[in-house]
Structures are given as structure tokens and as C-alpha cells.
Short mmCIF file of C-alpha atoms and ligand atoms in Angstrom, two decimals:
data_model
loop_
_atom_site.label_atom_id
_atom_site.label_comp_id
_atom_site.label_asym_id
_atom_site.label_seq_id
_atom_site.Cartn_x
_atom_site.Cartn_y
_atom_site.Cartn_z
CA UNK A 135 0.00 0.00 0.00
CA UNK A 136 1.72 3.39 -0.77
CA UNK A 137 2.24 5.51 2.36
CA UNK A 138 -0.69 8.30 0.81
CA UNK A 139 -3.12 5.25 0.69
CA UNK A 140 -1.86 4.54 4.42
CA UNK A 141 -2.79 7.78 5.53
CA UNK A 142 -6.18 7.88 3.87
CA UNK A 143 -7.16 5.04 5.70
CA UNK A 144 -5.96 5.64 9.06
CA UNK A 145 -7.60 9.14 8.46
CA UNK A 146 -10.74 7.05 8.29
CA UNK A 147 -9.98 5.12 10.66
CA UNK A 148 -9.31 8.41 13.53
CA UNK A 149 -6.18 7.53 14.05
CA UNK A 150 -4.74 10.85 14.69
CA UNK A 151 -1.01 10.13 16.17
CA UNK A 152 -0.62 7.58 12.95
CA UNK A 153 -1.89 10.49 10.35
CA UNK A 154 0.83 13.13 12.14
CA UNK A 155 3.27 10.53 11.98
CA UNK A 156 2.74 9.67 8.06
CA UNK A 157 2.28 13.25 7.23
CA UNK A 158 5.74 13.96 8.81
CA UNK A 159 7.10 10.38 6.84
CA UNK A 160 5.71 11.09 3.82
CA UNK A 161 7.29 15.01 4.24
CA UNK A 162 10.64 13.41 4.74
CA UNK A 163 10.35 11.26 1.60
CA UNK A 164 10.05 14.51 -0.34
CA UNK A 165 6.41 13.91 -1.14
CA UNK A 166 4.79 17.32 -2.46
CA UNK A 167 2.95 18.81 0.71
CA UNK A 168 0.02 19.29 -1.61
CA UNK A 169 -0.35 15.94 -2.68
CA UNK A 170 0.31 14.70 0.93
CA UNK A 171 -3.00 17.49 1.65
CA UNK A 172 -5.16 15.77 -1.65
CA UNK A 173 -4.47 12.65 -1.97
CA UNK A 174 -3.98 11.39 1.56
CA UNK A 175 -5.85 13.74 3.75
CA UNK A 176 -8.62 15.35 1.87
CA UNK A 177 -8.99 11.27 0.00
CA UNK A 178 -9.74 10.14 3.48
CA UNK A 179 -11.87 12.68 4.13
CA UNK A 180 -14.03 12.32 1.43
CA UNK A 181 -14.33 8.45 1.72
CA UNK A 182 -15.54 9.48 5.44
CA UNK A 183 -18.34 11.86 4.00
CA UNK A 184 -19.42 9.51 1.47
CA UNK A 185 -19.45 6.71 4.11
CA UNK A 186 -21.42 9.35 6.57
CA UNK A 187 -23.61 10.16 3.18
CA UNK A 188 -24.78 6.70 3.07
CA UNK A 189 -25.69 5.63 6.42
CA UNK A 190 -22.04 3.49 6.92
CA UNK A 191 -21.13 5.52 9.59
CA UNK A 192 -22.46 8.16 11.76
CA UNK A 193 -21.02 11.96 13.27
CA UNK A 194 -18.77 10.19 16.46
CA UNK A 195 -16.84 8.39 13.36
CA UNK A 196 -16.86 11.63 11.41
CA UNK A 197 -15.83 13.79 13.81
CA UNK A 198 -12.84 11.05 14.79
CA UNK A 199 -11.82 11.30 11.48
CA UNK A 200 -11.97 15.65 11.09
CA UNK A 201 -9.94 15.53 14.58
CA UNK A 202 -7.36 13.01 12.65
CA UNK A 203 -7.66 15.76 9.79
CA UNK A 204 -6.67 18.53 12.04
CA UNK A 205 -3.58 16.75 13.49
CA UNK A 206 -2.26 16.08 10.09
CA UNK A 207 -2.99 19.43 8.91
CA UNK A 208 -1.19 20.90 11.91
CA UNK A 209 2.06 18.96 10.96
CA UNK A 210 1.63 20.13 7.10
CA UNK A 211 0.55 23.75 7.60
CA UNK A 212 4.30 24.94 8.19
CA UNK A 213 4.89 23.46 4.61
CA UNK A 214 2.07 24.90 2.83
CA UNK A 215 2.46 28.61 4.21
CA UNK A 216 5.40 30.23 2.94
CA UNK A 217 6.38 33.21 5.86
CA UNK A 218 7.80 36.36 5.61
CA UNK A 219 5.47 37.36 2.92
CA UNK A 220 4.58 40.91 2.92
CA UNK A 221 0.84 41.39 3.47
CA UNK A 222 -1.03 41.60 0.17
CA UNK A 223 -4.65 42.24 1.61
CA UNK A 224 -6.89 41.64 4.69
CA UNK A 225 -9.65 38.74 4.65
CA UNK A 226 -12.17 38.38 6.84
CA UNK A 227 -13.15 34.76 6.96
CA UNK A 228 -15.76 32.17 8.62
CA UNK A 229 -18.20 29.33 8.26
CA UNK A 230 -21.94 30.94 8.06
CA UNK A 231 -24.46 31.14 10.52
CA UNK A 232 -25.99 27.77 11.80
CA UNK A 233 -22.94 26.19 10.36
CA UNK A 234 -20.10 24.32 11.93
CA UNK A 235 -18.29 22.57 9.45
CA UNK A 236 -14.71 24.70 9.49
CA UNK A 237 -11.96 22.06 7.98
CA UNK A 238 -12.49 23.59 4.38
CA UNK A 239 -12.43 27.25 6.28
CA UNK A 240 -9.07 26.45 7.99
CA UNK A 241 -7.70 25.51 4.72
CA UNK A 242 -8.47 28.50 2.72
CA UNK A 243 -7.10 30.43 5.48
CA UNK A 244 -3.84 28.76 5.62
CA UNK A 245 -4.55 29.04 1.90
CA UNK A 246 -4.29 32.34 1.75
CA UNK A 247 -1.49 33.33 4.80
CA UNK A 248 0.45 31.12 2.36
CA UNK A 249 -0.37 34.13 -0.51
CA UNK A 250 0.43 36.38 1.88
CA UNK A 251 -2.51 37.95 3.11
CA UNK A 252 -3.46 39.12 6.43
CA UNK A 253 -6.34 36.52 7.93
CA UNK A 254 -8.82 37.30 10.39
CA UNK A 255 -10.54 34.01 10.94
CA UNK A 256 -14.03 35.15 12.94
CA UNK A 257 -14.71 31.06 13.31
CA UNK A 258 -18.01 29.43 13.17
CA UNK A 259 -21.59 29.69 13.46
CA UNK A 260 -21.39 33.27 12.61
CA UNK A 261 -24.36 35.82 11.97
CA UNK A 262 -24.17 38.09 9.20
CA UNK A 263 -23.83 41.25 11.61
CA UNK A 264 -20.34 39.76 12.70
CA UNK A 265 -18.92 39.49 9.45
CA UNK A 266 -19.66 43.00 8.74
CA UNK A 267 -18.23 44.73 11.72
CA UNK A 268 -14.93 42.61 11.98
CA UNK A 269 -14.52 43.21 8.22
CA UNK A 270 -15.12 47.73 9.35
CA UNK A 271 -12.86 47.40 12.29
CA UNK A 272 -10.32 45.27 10.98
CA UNK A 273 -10.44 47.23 7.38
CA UNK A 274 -10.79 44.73 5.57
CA UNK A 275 -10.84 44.05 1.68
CA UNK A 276 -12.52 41.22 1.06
CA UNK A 277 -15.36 39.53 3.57
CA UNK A 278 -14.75 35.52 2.73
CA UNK A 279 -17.86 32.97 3.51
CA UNK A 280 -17.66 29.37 3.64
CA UNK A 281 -21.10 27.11 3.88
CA UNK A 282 -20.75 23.11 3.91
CA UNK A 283 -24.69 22.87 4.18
CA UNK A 284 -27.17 23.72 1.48
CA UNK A 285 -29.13 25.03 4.60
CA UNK A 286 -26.53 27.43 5.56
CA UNK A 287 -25.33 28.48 2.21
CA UNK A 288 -28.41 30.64 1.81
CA UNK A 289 -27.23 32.68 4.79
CA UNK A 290 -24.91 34.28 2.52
CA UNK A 291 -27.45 36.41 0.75
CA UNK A 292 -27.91 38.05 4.28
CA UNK A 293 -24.67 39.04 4.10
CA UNK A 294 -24.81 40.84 1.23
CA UNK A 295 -27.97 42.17 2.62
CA UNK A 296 -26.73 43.57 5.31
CA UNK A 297 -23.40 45.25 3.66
CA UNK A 298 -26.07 46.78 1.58
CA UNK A 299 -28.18 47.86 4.60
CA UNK A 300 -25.26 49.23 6.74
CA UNK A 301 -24.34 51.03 3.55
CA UNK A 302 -20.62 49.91 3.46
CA UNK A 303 -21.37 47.89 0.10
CA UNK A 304 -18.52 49.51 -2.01
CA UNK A 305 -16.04 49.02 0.89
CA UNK A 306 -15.69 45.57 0.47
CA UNK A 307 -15.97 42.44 -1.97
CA UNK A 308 -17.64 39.46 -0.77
CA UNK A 309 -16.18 35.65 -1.74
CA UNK A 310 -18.13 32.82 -1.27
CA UNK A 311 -17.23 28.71 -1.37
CA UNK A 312 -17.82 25.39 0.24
CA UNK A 313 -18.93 22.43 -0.99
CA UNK A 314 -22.40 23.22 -1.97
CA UNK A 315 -21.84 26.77 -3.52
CA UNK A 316 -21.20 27.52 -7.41
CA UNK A 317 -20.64 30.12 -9.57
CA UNK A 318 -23.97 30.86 -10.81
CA UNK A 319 -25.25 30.77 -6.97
CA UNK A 320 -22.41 33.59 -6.19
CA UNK A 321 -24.32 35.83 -8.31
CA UNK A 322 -27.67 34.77 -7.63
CA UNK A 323 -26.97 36.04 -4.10
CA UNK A 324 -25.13 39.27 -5.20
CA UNK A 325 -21.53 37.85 -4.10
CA UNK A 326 -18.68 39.15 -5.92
CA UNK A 327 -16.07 36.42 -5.86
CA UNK A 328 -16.25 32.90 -6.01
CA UNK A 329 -13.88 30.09 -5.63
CA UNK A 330 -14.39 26.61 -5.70
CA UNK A 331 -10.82 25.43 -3.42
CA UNK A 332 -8.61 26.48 -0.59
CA UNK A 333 -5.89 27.09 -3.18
CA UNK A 334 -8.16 29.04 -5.68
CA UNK A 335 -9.61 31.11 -2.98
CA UNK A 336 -6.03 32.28 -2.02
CA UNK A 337 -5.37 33.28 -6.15
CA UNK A 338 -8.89 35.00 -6.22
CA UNK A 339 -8.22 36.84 -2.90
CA UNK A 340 -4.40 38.04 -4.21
CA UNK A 341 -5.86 38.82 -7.53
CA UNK A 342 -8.42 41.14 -6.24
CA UNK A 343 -6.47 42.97 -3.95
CA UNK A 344 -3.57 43.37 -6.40
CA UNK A 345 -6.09 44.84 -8.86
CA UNK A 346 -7.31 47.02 -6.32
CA UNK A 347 -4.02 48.49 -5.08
CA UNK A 348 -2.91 48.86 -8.96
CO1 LIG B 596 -21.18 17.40 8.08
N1 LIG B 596 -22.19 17.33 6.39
N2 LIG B 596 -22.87 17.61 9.05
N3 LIG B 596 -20.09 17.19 9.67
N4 LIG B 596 -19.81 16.78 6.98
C1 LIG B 596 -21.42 17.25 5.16
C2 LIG B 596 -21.09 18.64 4.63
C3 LIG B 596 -22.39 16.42 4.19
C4 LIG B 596 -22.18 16.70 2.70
C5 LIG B 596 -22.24 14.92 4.53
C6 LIG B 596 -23.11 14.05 3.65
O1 LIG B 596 -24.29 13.95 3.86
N5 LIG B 596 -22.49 13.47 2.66
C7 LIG B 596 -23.76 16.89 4.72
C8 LIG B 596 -24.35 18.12 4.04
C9 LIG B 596 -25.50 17.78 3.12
C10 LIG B 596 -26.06 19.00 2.51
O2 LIG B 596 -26.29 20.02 3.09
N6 LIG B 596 -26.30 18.86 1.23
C11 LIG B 596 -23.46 17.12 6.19
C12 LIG B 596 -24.44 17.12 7.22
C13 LIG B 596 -25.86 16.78 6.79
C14 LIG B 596 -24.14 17.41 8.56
C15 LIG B 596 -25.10 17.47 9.75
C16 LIG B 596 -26.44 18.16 9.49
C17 LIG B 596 -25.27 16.00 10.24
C18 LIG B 596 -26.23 15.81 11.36
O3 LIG B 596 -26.04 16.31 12.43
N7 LIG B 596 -27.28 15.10 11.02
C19 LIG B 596 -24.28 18.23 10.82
C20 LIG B 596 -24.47 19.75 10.72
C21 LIG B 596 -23.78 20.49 11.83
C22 LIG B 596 -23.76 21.99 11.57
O4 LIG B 596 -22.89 22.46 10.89
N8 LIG B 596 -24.75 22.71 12.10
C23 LIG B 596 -22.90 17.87 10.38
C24 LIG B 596 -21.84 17.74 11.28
C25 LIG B 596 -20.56 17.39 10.93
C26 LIG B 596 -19.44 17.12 11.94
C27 LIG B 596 -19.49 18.07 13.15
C28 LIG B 596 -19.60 15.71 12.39
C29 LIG B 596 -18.16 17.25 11.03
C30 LIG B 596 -17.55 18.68 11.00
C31 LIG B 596 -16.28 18.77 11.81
C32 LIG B 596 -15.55 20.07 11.53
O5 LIG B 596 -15.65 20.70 10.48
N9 LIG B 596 -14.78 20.47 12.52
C33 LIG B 596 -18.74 16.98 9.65
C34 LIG B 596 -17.96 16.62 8.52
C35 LIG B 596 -16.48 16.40 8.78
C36 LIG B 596 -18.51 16.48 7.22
C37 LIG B 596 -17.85 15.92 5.93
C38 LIG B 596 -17.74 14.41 6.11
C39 LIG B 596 -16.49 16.46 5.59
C40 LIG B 596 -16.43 17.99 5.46
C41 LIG B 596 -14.99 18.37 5.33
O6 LIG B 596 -14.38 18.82 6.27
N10 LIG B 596 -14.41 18.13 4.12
C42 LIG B 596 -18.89 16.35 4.82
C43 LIG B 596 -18.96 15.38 3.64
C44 LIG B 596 -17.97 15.75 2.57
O7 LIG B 596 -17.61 16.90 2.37
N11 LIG B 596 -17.55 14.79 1.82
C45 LIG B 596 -20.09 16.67 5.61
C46 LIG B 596 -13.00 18.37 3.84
C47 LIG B 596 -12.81 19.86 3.53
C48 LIG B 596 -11.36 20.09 3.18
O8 LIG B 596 -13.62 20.16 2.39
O9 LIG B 596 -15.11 21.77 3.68
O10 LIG B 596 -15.66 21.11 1.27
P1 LIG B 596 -14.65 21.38 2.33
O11 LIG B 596 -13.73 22.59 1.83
C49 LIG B 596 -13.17 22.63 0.54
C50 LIG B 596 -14.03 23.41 -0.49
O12 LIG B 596 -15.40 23.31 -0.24
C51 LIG B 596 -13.48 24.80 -0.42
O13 LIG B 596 -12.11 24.62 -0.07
C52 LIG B 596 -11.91 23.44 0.71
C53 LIG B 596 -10.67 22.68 0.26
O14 LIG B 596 -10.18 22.96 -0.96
N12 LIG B 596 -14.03 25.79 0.49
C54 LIG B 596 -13.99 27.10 0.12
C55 LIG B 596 -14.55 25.69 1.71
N13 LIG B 596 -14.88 26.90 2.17
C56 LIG B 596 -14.53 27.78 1.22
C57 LIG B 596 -14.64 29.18 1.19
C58 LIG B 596 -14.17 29.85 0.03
C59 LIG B 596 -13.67 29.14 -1.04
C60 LIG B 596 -13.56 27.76 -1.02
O15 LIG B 596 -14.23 31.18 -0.10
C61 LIG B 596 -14.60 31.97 1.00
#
């Protein structure tokens, strides 16, 4: 079994000291850190959510395997975020209202310190009011969203909403992504940018804020 299958499965399995442990092995065998995050992590991940999808297992398994997740994403985050980068921008970023899923969140942050830009993660579960006034005091230029539940994703037309309501619309751009959220739903909800990755998000965030400062 090669040591990326290895780590899938013992990501599925919870095992969180064995996924630190091959994250760091497969690191040391010069294995690509993003290919360690795709094909060993995120694989295991989505075998999990599949699994969960059709009744093979149930949350305590899940939530086993996103605490596995974590661990190994604690060991690879050095290795994905390059440091020392100047600030290119400031983010606000969190998982919607009613919504606690933040694996995918945590990713496109480390995502986008990697690009160099200045996160402020405002965490889960978080109302639409929030987003707005940590994205006014912390001056920010883009207010990121991230919804894992087709439930929650419609919070993120509040958001605009409420940009629009506090009148602080042309202050900021709004990004949207998760699992459930496209394009075309971006601008149904008035959204600006959308981005369907950790990675992407990053290159959408830099790209904006480069065109802005130009
Ligand atoms: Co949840 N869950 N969950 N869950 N869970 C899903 C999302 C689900 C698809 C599982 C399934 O049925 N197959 C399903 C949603 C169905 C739907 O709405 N259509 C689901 C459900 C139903 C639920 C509950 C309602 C279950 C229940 O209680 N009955 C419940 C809801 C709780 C709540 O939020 N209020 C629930 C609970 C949980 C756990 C707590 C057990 C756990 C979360 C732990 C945690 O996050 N700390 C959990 C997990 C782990 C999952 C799955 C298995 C994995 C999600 C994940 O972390 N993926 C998931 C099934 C699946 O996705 N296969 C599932 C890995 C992560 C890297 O991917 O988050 O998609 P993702 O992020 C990607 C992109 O989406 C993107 O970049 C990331 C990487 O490139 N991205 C952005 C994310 N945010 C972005 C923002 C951007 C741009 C890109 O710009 C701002």
C-alpha cells in the first residue's frame, strides 16, 4: 500500500497520532505537501463523507476522522504557508451562521497566509452582523464565507444584505465557497467572488487585492 493510501485510511480510521506521523514520513520522503493534503488527507476525508452520506457511519466516526484531519494538517501547515510574505490584503473569513463545518475554512485560510494575506478568521456559526463589523474594524478588503450545508449556504445572501443595509457595500468584496456553492449561486446572491478550493480562494483573494491596489 503506498504511504498516501496509508494515511487515507488511518484518516478514516481516527487515528490521529498515525496520520501526524505519516504526514511527517511522507514530508521526509520529499512527497509534495500538496499531494500529501489531496491525496492522503482530503482522500480520506471524502471516503468518510461519502461513508457518513450513506448511512455506513455516523457523526462520532466523522468527527474522529476531522480531529485526525486537524492533526495532520497541523504537521503540514508549516509546509504549505510560505512566511515572511509581505501582506497583500486583509480577509475576513468564517463558516456561516448555523454552520459548523470549518476544515475547508481552515484551509483557505492557511490558503491564503500562504499568498500572503493578512487573515482574520471570525470562526463558526457566525451571523451576518459579525462578518460586517470585523470586516469595518479590521479594514478589511474582502469579507470571505464558507457554507458546507445547502441550509446554511443561503445565509450568505444576508450578508450581502446587510453590507447593503449598513451602507458599506462599495467598501468591500464578498467571496463565497464550500462544498455546496457555485458560480452561478455567487451571483444569484449578489456575491462578488467565487472560488471553488482552498488554493483558488487564495489566487482569487491576491488577484483582487492586487487589482485594487494597482
Ligand atoms: Co457534516 N455534512 N454535518 N459534519 N460533513 C457534510 C457537509 C455532508 C455533505 C455529509 C453528507 O451527507 N455526505 C452533509 C451536508 C449535506 C447538505 O447540506 N447537502 C453534512 C451534514 C448533513 C451534517 C449534519 C447536518 C449531520 C447531522 O447532524 N445530522 C451536521 C451539521 C452540523 C452543523 O454544521 N450545524 C454535520 C456535522 C458534521 C461534523 C461536526 C460531524 C463534522 C464537522 C467537523 C468540523 O468541520 N470540525 C462533519 C464533517 C467532517 C462532514 C464531511 C464528512 C467532511 C467535510 C470536510 O471537512 N471536508 C462532509 C462530507 C464531505 O464533504 N464529503 C459533511 C473536507 C474539507 C477540506 O472540504 O469543507 O468542502 P470542504 O472545503 C473545501 C471546499 O469546499 C473549499 O475549499 C476546501 C478545500 O479545498 N471551500 C472554500 C470551503 N470553504 C470555502 C470558502 C471559500 C472558497 C472555497 O471562499 C470563501
Amino acid at each position: 500500500m503506498s504511504l498516501l493510501s496509508e494515511l487515507s485510511e488511518n484518516l478514516q480510521r481516527g487515528k490521529a497520532n498515525e496520520v501526524k506521523d505519516l504526514v511527517q514520513k511522507a514530508l521526509d520522503e520529499g512527497l509534495e505537501p500538496r499531494a500529501v493534503l489531496e491525496e492522503g488527507l482530503m482522500d480520506g476525508m471524502g471516503i468518510i463523507g461519502e461513508k457518513f452520506k450513506n448511512n455506513q457511519c455516523y457523526v462520532p466516526e466523522v468527527l474522529i476522522a476531522a480531529r485526525a484531519m486537524n492533526a495532520g494538517i497541523t504537521v503540514l501547515k508549516p509546509h504549505l504557508v510560505t512566511s515572511g510574505v509581505k501582506s497583500q490584503g486583509t480577509v475576513v473569513l468564517g463558516t456561516v451562521k448555523g454552520d459548523l463545518h470549518d476544515i475547508g475554512k481552515n484551509l483557505v485560510r492557511m490558503m491564503m497566509e500562504g499568498k500572503g494575506l493578512e487573515v482574520i478568521d471570525i470562526g463558526v456559526d457566525v451571523p451576518a452582523e459579525k462578518f460586517v463589523s470585523a470586516a469595518i474594524e479590521h479594514n478589511a478588503d474582502i469579507i470571505a464565507c464558507s457554507a458546507l450545508l445547502t441550509t446554511t449556504m443561503t445565509e450568505m445572501r444576508n450578508i450581502v444584505d446587510k453590507i447593503v443595509e449598513d451602507g458599506v457595500r462599495e467598501r468591500f468584496r464578498i467571496m463565497v465557497g464550500g462544498a455546496p456553492v457555485t458560480d452561478s449561486f455567487c451571483k444569484t446572491v449578489g456575491a462578488d467572488l467565487y472560488a471553488p478550493d482552498a488554493s483558488s480562494a487564495a489566487d482569487v483573494a491576491v488577484e483582487y487585492c492586487k487589482s485594487k491596489a494597482s
